[in-house]
Short mmCIF file of C-alpha atoms in Angstrom, two decimals:
data_model
loop_
_atom_site.label_atom_id
_atom_site.label_comp_id
_atom_site.label_asym_id
_atom_site.label_seq_id
_atom_site.Cartn_x
_atom_site.Cartn_y
_atom_site.Cartn_z
CA LYS A 1 -81.19 200.31 112.88
CA GLU A 2 -79.82 198.26 109.76
CA LYS A 3 -82.19 194.52 110.06
CA ALA A 4 -79.77 191.63 111.43
CA ARG A 5 -79.15 189.55 108.56
CA VAL A 6 -80.41 185.83 109.64
CA SER A 7 -78.31 183.10 106.71
CA CYS A 8 -81.02 180.19 106.71
CA SER A 9 -79.02 178.45 103.77
CA LEU A 10 -79.78 174.42 103.66
CA PRO A 11 -77.14 172.00 103.97
CA GLN A 12 -74.88 171.32 101.28
CA PRO A 13 -75.71 167.63 99.78
CA SER A 14 -73.15 164.83 100.68
CA TRP A 15 -70.45 164.08 97.98
CA GLU A 16 -72.69 160.70 97.87
CA GLU A 17 -76.29 162.18 97.32
CA ARG A 18 -74.13 165.27 94.55
CA LEU A 19 -72.60 161.63 92.64
CA ALA A 20 -76.14 159.88 92.26
CA ASN A 21 -77.96 163.04 91.46
CA ALA A 22 -75.25 163.12 88.25
CA VAL A 23 -75.35 159.80 87.35
CA THR A 24 -78.71 158.35 88.07
CA PRO A 25 -80.74 162.04 88.49
CA LEU A 26 -84.25 160.21 89.24
CA TRP A 27 -83.08 157.99 91.69
CA ARG A 28 -84.97 159.16 94.46
CA LEU A 29 -88.30 158.91 92.63
CA PRO A 30 -90.85 156.01 92.67
CA TYR A 31 -90.31 153.50 89.63
CA GLN A 32 -93.50 154.31 88.12
CA GLU A 33 -92.90 158.24 88.36
CA GLN A 34 -89.52 157.42 86.30
CA LEU A 35 -91.16 155.52 83.64
CA GLN A 36 -93.84 158.39 82.99
CA VAL A 37 -91.10 161.25 83.15
CA LYS A 38 -89.45 158.63 80.62
CA TYR A 39 -92.66 158.61 78.58
CA GLU A 40 -92.76 162.56 78.98
CA SER A 41 -89.72 163.20 77.44
CA GLN A 42 -90.04 160.21 74.14
CA ARG A 43 -93.45 162.44 73.41
CA LYS A 44 -91.41 165.66 73.24
CA ILE A 45 -88.94 164.09 70.92
CA LEU A 46 -91.41 163.39 68.68
CA GLN A 47 -93.06 166.19 68.58
CA THR A 48 -90.05 167.75 67.30
CA LEU A 49 -89.54 164.87 65.31
CA ALA A 50 -93.22 165.61 63.66
CA SER A 51 -92.20 169.76 63.68
CA ARG A 52 -89.06 169.14 61.58
CA LEU A 53 -90.64 166.55 59.09
CA GLU A 54 -93.43 169.71 58.61
CA GLU A 55 -90.38 172.21 57.42
CA LEU A 56 -89.60 169.47 54.83
CA GLY A 57 -92.86 169.49 53.52
CA ILE A 58 -94.23 166.48 54.40
CA ASP A 59 -97.10 166.06 56.74
CA ALA A 60 -96.86 164.27 59.62
CA GLN A 61 -98.73 165.03 62.24
CA LYS A 62 -100.82 162.80 64.28
CA PRO A 63 -103.01 163.13 67.64
CA GLY A 64 -101.15 164.65 70.22
CA GLY A 65 -98.55 166.21 67.43
CA LEU A 66 -96.29 162.94 67.33
CA CYS A 67 -94.92 161.75 64.42
CA CYS A 68 -96.34 158.05 64.65
CA PRO A 69 -98.05 156.66 67.97
CA LEU A 70 -95.84 156.09 71.15
CA GLN A 71 -96.61 153.21 73.11
CA PRO A 72 -96.13 153.30 76.95
CA VAL A 73 -92.60 153.15 77.87
CA VAL A 74 -91.35 149.02 78.20
CA PRO A 75 -89.78 148.73 82.09
CA SER A 76 -86.63 147.08 82.82
CA PRO A 77 -87.14 143.96 84.64
CA ILE A 78 -84.62 144.80 87.25
CA ILE A 79 -83.94 148.13 88.58
CA ASN A 80 -81.64 148.24 90.94
CA GLY A 81 -77.83 147.26 89.77
CA TYR A 82 -78.88 146.28 86.56
CA ARG A 83 -75.20 147.32 85.11
CA ASN A 84 -73.36 144.58 83.23
CA LYS A 85 -70.44 146.70 82.35
CA SER A 86 -69.28 150.12 84.71
CA THR A 87 -65.71 152.09 83.70
CA PHE A 88 -64.26 153.89 86.86
CA SER A 89 -62.31 157.17 86.62
CA VAL A 90 -58.83 157.64 88.24
CA ASN A 91 -58.63 161.38 89.99
CA ARG A 92 -58.26 163.17 92.89
CA GLY A 93 -61.17 162.47 95.78
CA PRO A 94 -63.32 164.87 97.93
CA ASP A 95 -60.54 164.45 100.81
CA GLY A 96 -57.45 165.36 97.89
CA ASN A 97 -56.45 161.63 97.67
CA PRO A 98 -55.21 161.49 93.67
CA LYS A 99 -56.18 157.93 93.45
CA THR A 100 -59.54 157.83 93.69
CA VAL A 101 -61.59 155.14 92.03
CA GLY A 102 -65.22 156.12 91.12
CA LEU A 103 -67.61 158.17 89.23
CA TYR A 104 -66.57 162.16 87.81
CA VAL A 105 -68.82 164.89 89.77
CA GLY A 106 -68.25 168.62 87.92
CA THR A 107 -67.08 169.00 84.79
CA GLY A 108 -63.52 169.48 82.88
CA ARG A 109 -64.40 172.76 81.62
CA GLY A 110 -65.54 173.87 84.78
CA ARG A 111 -62.39 172.63 86.28
CA ASN A 112 -64.22 171.33 88.90
CA ILE A 113 -63.73 167.59 88.51
CA VAL A 114 -63.94 165.37 91.88
CA CYS A 115 -63.85 161.56 91.58
CA VAL A 116 -66.71 160.05 94.30
CA LYS A 117 -66.45 156.93 94.85
CA ALA A 118 -69.24 154.78 93.55
CA ASN A 119 -70.31 153.14 96.53
CA HIS A 120 -74.29 154.24 96.59
CA VAL A 121 -74.86 154.30 93.12
CA GLU A 122 -77.93 152.12 92.37
CA ASN A 123 -77.93 150.78 88.95
CA ILE A 124 -73.96 149.69 89.85
CA PRO A 125 -73.65 146.15 90.86
CA SER A 126 -72.01 145.19 94.57
CA LYS A 127 -69.78 143.52 92.70
CA HIS A 128 -68.54 146.30 90.34
CA LYS A 129 -68.14 148.41 93.48
CA GLN A 130 -65.86 145.24 94.66
CA VAL A 131 -63.29 145.23 92.24
CA ALA A 132 -63.20 149.19 92.10
CA GLN A 133 -62.36 149.58 95.71
CA CYS A 134 -59.65 146.83 94.97
CA TYR A 135 -58.16 149.06 92.48
CA GLU A 136 -57.91 151.47 94.59
CA GLU A 137 -56.12 149.59 97.66
CA PHE A 138 -53.54 148.44 94.85
CA ILE A 139 -52.62 151.88 93.48
CA CYS A 140 -52.67 152.96 96.30
CA ARG A 141 -50.16 150.67 97.21
CA SER A 142 -47.74 151.14 94.53
CA PRO A 143 -45.07 154.15 94.40
CA LEU A 144 -46.70 154.87 90.80
CA ALA A 145 -48.75 158.29 90.29
CA SER A 146 -52.10 157.93 88.93
CA CYS A 147 -52.61 159.76 85.39
CA ILE A 148 -54.99 162.58 85.65
CA LEU A 149 -53.26 164.45 83.16
CA PHE A 150 -51.30 162.90 80.25
CA HIS A 151 -48.39 166.02 80.17
CA GLU A 152 -48.02 165.26 83.93
CA GLY A 153 -46.60 162.31 83.98
CA GLY A 154 -48.48 159.71 86.13
CA HIS A 155 -49.32 155.97 84.93
CA TRP A 156 -52.90 154.29 86.39
CA ARG A 157 -56.23 155.12 84.86
CA GLU A 158 -59.64 153.81 84.56
CA LEU A 159 -60.96 150.42 85.35
CA VAL A 160 -63.33 148.88 83.41
CA VAL A 161 -65.37 146.63 85.11
CA ARG A 162 -68.01 143.88 83.43
CA THR A 163 -70.08 140.56 84.77
CA THR A 164 -72.39 138.14 83.46
CA SER A 165 -75.71 136.66 85.31
CA SER A 166 -73.45 132.81 85.36
CA GLY A 167 -71.13 135.09 87.60
CA HIS A 168 -68.34 135.92 85.35
CA THR A 169 -66.42 139.44 86.02
CA MET A 170 -63.79 140.89 83.61
CA ALA A 171 -61.38 143.62 84.79
CA ILE A 172 -59.62 145.82 82.77
CA ILE A 173 -57.29 148.39 83.84
CA THR A 174 -55.93 151.29 81.67
CA PHE A 175 -52.34 152.44 82.11
CA HIS A 176 -50.23 154.82 80.78
CA PRO A 177 -46.39 153.78 79.94
CA GLN A 178 -45.04 157.29 79.86
CA GLN A 179 -40.89 156.44 79.36
CA LEU A 180 -41.25 153.08 81.87
CA GLY A 181 -39.14 150.38 79.57
CA GLN A 182 -40.68 146.80 78.82
CA GLU A 183 -38.90 145.70 82.26
CA ALA A 184 -40.72 148.16 84.25
CA LEU A 185 -44.10 147.15 82.80
CA ALA A 186 -43.88 143.21 82.86
CA THR A 187 -42.61 144.23 86.88
CA GLN A 188 -46.38 146.46 86.79
CA LYS A 189 -48.17 143.85 84.98
CA ALA A 190 -47.17 141.07 87.50
CA LEU A 191 -47.60 142.79 90.78
CA LEU A 192 -51.02 143.14 89.39
CA LYS A 193 -51.66 139.71 88.61
CA GLU A 194 -50.53 138.66 92.05
CA PHE A 195 -52.75 141.38 94.10
CA PHE A 196 -56.58 139.88 92.13
CA THR A 197 -55.11 136.29 91.74
CA CYS A 198 -53.30 135.70 95.58
CA GLY A 199 -53.38 139.11 97.55
CA PRO A 200 -56.55 141.32 98.64
CA GLY A 201 -58.06 140.92 95.60
CA ALA A 202 -58.64 137.78 95.25
CA VAL A 203 -61.48 138.11 97.53
CA CYS A 204 -63.43 139.68 93.56
CA ALA A 205 -62.22 136.42 91.66
CA LEU A 206 -61.54 137.39 88.84
CA THR A 207 -62.71 135.25 85.68
CA SER A 208 -60.40 137.20 83.38
CA LEU A 209 -58.14 140.62 84.03
CA TYR A 210 -56.82 142.31 81.26
CA PHE A 211 -54.17 145.41 81.01
CA GLN A 212 -54.29 147.92 78.53
CA GLU A 213 -51.01 150.22 77.93
CA SER A 214 -52.74 153.24 76.64
CA THR A 215 -51.49 157.01 75.60
CA MET A 216 -54.70 158.04 74.27
CA THR A 217 -57.92 159.46 75.88
CA ARG A 218 -59.72 155.99 74.47
CA CYS A 219 -58.08 153.12 72.52
CA SER A 220 -59.01 150.17 70.25
CA HIS A 221 -57.32 146.44 70.61
CA GLU A 222 -55.84 147.72 67.05
CA GLN A 223 -54.38 150.48 68.54
CA SER A 224 -53.11 149.07 71.85
CA PRO A 225 -53.91 145.51 72.24
CA TYR A 226 -55.72 144.54 75.60
CA GLN A 227 -53.52 142.16 77.56
CA LEU A 228 -54.81 139.28 79.24
CA LEU A 229 -52.69 138.61 82.90
CA HIS A 230 -54.91 136.36 84.31
CA GLY A 231 -57.66 133.73 83.48
CA ALA A 232 -60.24 133.19 80.82
CA PRO A 233 -59.99 135.68 77.71
CA HIS A 234 -63.69 135.91 77.35
CA ILE A 235 -66.76 135.90 79.22
CA PHE A 236 -70.01 134.41 78.52
CA GLU A 237 -73.70 135.06 78.83
CA GLU A 238 -76.73 133.75 78.17
CA LEU A 239 -79.40 135.35 76.51
CA LEU A 240 -82.86 134.46 74.80
CA GLY A 241 -81.66 130.53 74.80
CA LEU A 242 -78.25 131.64 74.06
CA LYS A 243 -74.98 131.38 74.68
CA PHE A 244 -73.01 134.42 73.57
CA ARG A 245 -69.07 135.07 74.53
CA ILE A 246 -67.89 139.19 75.55
CA SER A 247 -64.50 140.00 74.48
CA PRO A 248 -62.92 143.42 76.46
CA ASP A 249 -64.02 146.21 74.16
CA ALA A 250 -67.60 144.30 72.39
CA PHE A 251 -70.77 146.06 72.64
CA PHE A 252 -73.42 144.36 74.61
CA GLN A 253 -76.34 145.84 75.63
CA VAL A 254 -75.96 147.17 79.66
CA ASN A 255 -79.16 145.66 80.86
CA THR A 256 -78.86 142.49 79.90
CA ALA A 257 -82.72 141.32 81.10
CA GLY A 258 -84.09 144.57 80.11
CA ALA A 259 -82.29 143.49 76.53
CA GLU A 260 -84.58 140.60 76.07
CA VAL A 261 -87.31 143.04 76.61
CA LEU A 262 -86.23 144.85 73.96
CA TYR A 263 -84.98 142.26 71.46
CA GLN A 264 -88.19 140.36 71.85
CA ALA A 265 -90.12 143.57 70.86
CA VAL A 266 -88.01 143.69 68.12
CA GLY A 267 -88.32 140.28 67.05
CA GLU A 268 -92.27 141.14 66.63
CA LEU A 269 -92.24 144.56 64.80
CA CYS A 270 -90.02 142.91 61.94
CA GLN A 271 -92.95 140.84 61.27
CA ALA A 272 -90.19 138.49 59.47
CA THR A 273 -91.10 135.40 57.71
CA GLY A 274 -89.74 132.09 56.39
CA ASP A 275 -87.63 133.78 53.88
CA THR A 276 -86.81 136.75 55.42
CA VAL A 277 -83.46 138.31 55.03
CA LEU A 278 -82.32 140.11 58.34
CA LEU A 279 -80.10 142.84 58.15
CA ASP A 280 -78.47 144.01 61.48
CA ILE A 281 -76.52 147.27 61.08
CA CYS A 282 -73.87 147.88 63.66
CA CYS A 283 -74.83 144.30 65.05
CA GLY A 284 -71.86 144.24 68.00
CA THR A 285 -71.50 140.32 69.28
CA GLY A 286 -74.40 139.61 66.63
CA THR A 287 -76.87 139.58 69.32
CA ILE A 288 -79.97 140.85 67.74
CA GLY A 289 -79.30 139.04 64.19
CA LEU A 290 -78.63 135.84 66.11
CA SER A 291 -81.72 136.11 69.07
CA LEU A 292 -84.01 136.62 65.39
CA ALA A 293 -82.02 134.00 63.23
CA HIS A 294 -84.56 131.05 63.71
CA GLN A 295 -87.38 133.45 62.50
CA VAL A 296 -85.35 134.48 58.92
CA SER A 297 -84.05 132.43 56.52
CA LYS A 298 -80.45 134.37 56.82
CA VAL A 299 -79.19 137.09 58.56
CA ILE A 300 -75.78 139.51 57.79
CA GLY A 301 -74.79 141.27 60.36
CA VAL A 302 -71.90 144.07 59.83
CA GLU A 303 -69.65 145.53 62.70
CA VAL A 304 -66.95 148.12 63.11
CA VAL A 305 -65.40 146.55 65.78
CA GLU A 306 -63.22 143.03 64.45
CA LYS A 307 -63.36 141.33 67.77
CA ALA A 308 -67.10 141.80 67.88
CA ILE A 309 -67.23 140.08 64.64
CA GLU A 310 -64.86 137.56 65.52
CA ASP A 311 -67.65 136.98 68.82
CA ALA A 312 -70.09 137.07 66.89
CA GLU A 313 -69.04 134.33 64.24
CA TRP A 314 -68.11 132.42 67.51
CA ASN A 315 -71.51 133.00 68.87
CA ALA A 316 -73.62 132.04 65.60
CA ALA A 317 -71.33 128.78 65.68
CA PHE A 318 -71.71 127.48 69.28
CA ASN A 319 -75.41 128.04 68.61
CA GLY A 320 -75.99 126.32 66.34
CA ILE A 321 -76.97 128.61 64.22
CA SER A 322 -75.63 128.38 60.31
CA ASN A 323 -77.55 130.94 58.78
CA CYS A 324 -75.99 134.13 59.75
CA GLU A 325 -72.82 135.94 57.45
CA PHE A 326 -70.68 139.12 59.56
CA HIS A 327 -68.78 141.37 58.04
CA SER A 328 -65.90 143.42 59.70
CA GLY A 329 -65.83 147.37 58.48
CA LYS A 330 -67.16 150.61 58.67
CA ALA A 331 -70.97 150.67 58.09
CA GLU A 332 -70.51 153.51 55.78
CA ALA A 333 -67.52 151.52 53.55
CA VAL A 334 -69.76 147.63 53.71
CA LEU A 335 -72.94 148.62 53.79
CA PRO A 336 -73.08 150.78 50.22
CA GLN A 337 -71.13 147.76 48.31
CA LEU A 338 -73.44 144.92 50.23
CA LEU A 339 -76.38 146.75 48.67
CA ALA A 340 -76.00 148.19 45.22
CA SER A 341 -75.52 144.86 43.51
CA TRP A 342 -78.27 143.49 45.80
CA GLU A 343 -80.99 141.16 43.18
CA ASP A 344 -82.07 139.22 46.35
CA ALA A 345 -85.85 138.41 45.76
CA ARG A 346 -86.50 137.92 49.05
CA PRO A 347 -88.60 140.69 51.56
CA LEU A 348 -85.39 143.15 53.38
CA VAL A 349 -85.92 144.11 56.47
CA ALA A 350 -82.58 146.22 58.48
CA VAL A 351 -82.37 147.21 61.74
CA VAL A 352 -79.90 149.39 62.68
CA ASN A 353 -78.42 149.76 67.04
CA PRO A 354 -75.89 152.76 66.49
CA SER A 355 -73.67 154.62 68.63
CA ARG A 356 -74.74 158.05 70.09
CA ALA A 357 -72.89 159.24 67.27
CA GLY A 358 -75.79 157.89 65.03
CA LEU A 359 -75.14 156.63 61.44
CA HIS A 360 -73.02 157.70 58.65
CA TYR A 361 -75.17 159.68 55.80
CA ARG A 362 -74.07 157.21 53.69
CA VAL A 363 -75.23 154.46 55.68
CA VAL A 364 -78.90 156.53 54.98
CA ARG A 365 -78.42 156.48 51.87
CA ALA A 366 -77.78 152.95 50.95
CA ILE A 367 -81.28 151.52 52.69
CA ARG A 368 -82.87 154.69 50.88
CA ASN A 369 -81.28 153.43 48.19
CA CYS A 370 -81.95 150.05 48.22
CA SER A 371 -86.03 149.42 46.72
CA SER A 372 -85.58 145.79 48.76
CA ILE A 373 -86.37 147.38 52.53
CA ARG A 374 -89.73 147.84 52.77
CA ARG A 375 -89.20 148.06 56.74
CA LEU A 376 -86.97 149.51 59.38
CA LEU A 377 -86.27 149.37 62.77
CA TYR A 378 -84.13 152.08 64.50
CA ILE A 379 -82.92 151.32 68.24
CA SER A 380 -81.49 154.38 69.68
CA CYS A 381 -80.45 155.48 72.95
CA LYS A 382 -80.59 158.95 72.22
CA PRO A 383 -83.00 159.85 69.83
CA GLU A 384 -82.76 163.42 70.69
CA GLY A 385 -79.34 163.60 69.45
CA GLU A 386 -77.30 162.54 65.91
CA ALA A 387 -80.41 160.03 65.32
CA MET A 388 -83.18 162.93 64.60
CA ARG A 389 -80.10 163.94 61.36
CA ASN A 390 -80.33 160.54 60.37
CA PHE A 391 -84.57 160.27 61.12
CA LEU A 392 -84.81 163.35 59.21
CA GLU A 393 -82.67 161.80 56.28
CA LEU A 394 -84.60 158.91 56.34
CA CYS A 395 -87.94 160.64 55.84
CA CYS A 396 -86.96 163.30 53.76
CA PRO A 397 -88.52 163.90 50.00
CA PRO A 398 -85.82 162.32 47.06
CA ASP A 399 -82.77 164.62 46.73
CA PRO A 400 -80.39 164.14 43.51
CA ARG A 401 -77.84 166.98 44.36
CA LYS A 402 -77.58 164.29 47.89
CA LYS A 403 -77.60 160.87 45.39
CA LEU A 404 -81.02 160.42 47.48
CA SER A 405 -83.26 158.47 44.85
CA GLY A 406 -84.82 156.01 47.42
CA GLU A 407 -88.35 156.47 48.61
CA PRO A 408 -88.56 158.07 51.52
CA PHE A 409 -89.90 156.25 55.10
CA ALA A 410 -92.27 157.27 57.61
CA PRO A 411 -92.36 156.42 61.32
CA MET A 412 -95.13 153.94 62.13
CA LEU A 413 -94.96 153.05 65.86
CA ALA A 414 -92.64 154.25 68.70
CA ILE A 415 -91.78 151.93 71.62
CA PRO A 416 -89.55 152.96 74.88
CA PHE A 417 -87.66 150.72 76.76
CA ASP A 418 -86.52 151.26 80.06
CA LEU A 419 -83.10 149.97 80.03
CA PHE A 420 -81.73 152.68 82.11
CA PRO A 421 -83.50 152.98 85.64
CA HIS A 422 -82.87 155.71 87.49
CA THR A 423 -81.24 157.68 84.80
CA VAL A 424 -83.11 159.80 82.25
CA HIS A 425 -82.20 157.82 78.94
CA CYS A 426 -83.74 155.08 77.76
CA GLU A 427 -83.88 153.26 74.33
CA LEU A 428 -86.41 154.44 71.49
CA VAL A 429 -87.05 152.00 69.12
CA LEU A 430 -88.66 153.46 65.92
CA LEU A 431 -90.46 151.32 63.10
CA PHE A 432 -89.85 152.78 59.94
CA THR A 433 -92.08 151.39 56.63
CA ARG A 434 -91.99 152.56 53.04
#
């Protein structure tokens, strides 16, 4: 006789658990174990870099097969609810509600995306969850559909919430106008403002409410201006004793307390003296350069986001810092011109903090070919990605075919900073010298 089959399948995790596993994979581990996991992943990255450098004929093997010494991961001062910026999507939830405001489980490629409320995600502060819940309540009341696929119509799209340690809250709502006229758009903006100022959303006590009409997946202020519906145009944060103004799309480290620890260490690693010039590439609102301005004779910042440069200049003036200049534009366009004619005798130290896409080759080449730069700090949130290409470009032998004539750099020290507790990511600072 055929034996009876006994099913002992494990219970499926809840949607909340599945979201937590996707967004914060280390959330079940005690924090010290999280730091150890991250240390091991950074160690493997430095081993990979050492191997890649060996392939280029560069003897980079240090103890443990690393390209340079690796310090322990510097912990975050805040472990839960540390994010000062969260982006919430609008899509179908587990119950089929197409106006669920939350974070994604699943992938577009797998066509299995479900939008799950972020109430149980540990790195998101309660204020962000409150604003997301209120936005969901608003769009559920609205007769307009959510915009899940552009070509299928619908209007309500993602929500960005930004907060500061002083209690400021900015909400930015993205809306697809489809075929709506200006009068209909004005009605929706008025309803949104009323909801968050006089209606149920008033509980959020928003400092700033922005609205952006966007027909693209991602849209800059230049492509489609952020429209201020209520409150102040900026929120303000304090960091290392300085006050910083933040615009809707300006880059600011997502973990403010962790950023303070990171920037203090960067200041020490720069070994800047009173006559040093600090080159702050991808400077955002100027946080790194301004926090180190008291150590150096001059700070030169370069940033592609025009509004961020406006913030940086305001930040410098407000804090009484007069030795900073900021340049707006793509680093690959601005930096080669800036360094090609560099004749300043003062020591020049570069700090680069690019996005996950890394630095454009022309930026690396300009740094390599400027003999005044002897010390470079590369801050990367994803060193195993495009940053790895930059590391190799900084350290490879000169190549006349690529117009790379400058002396190569060598990695000297790596320090990981845990700016993203509960996730697998951390911020790696790599010190290069030549």
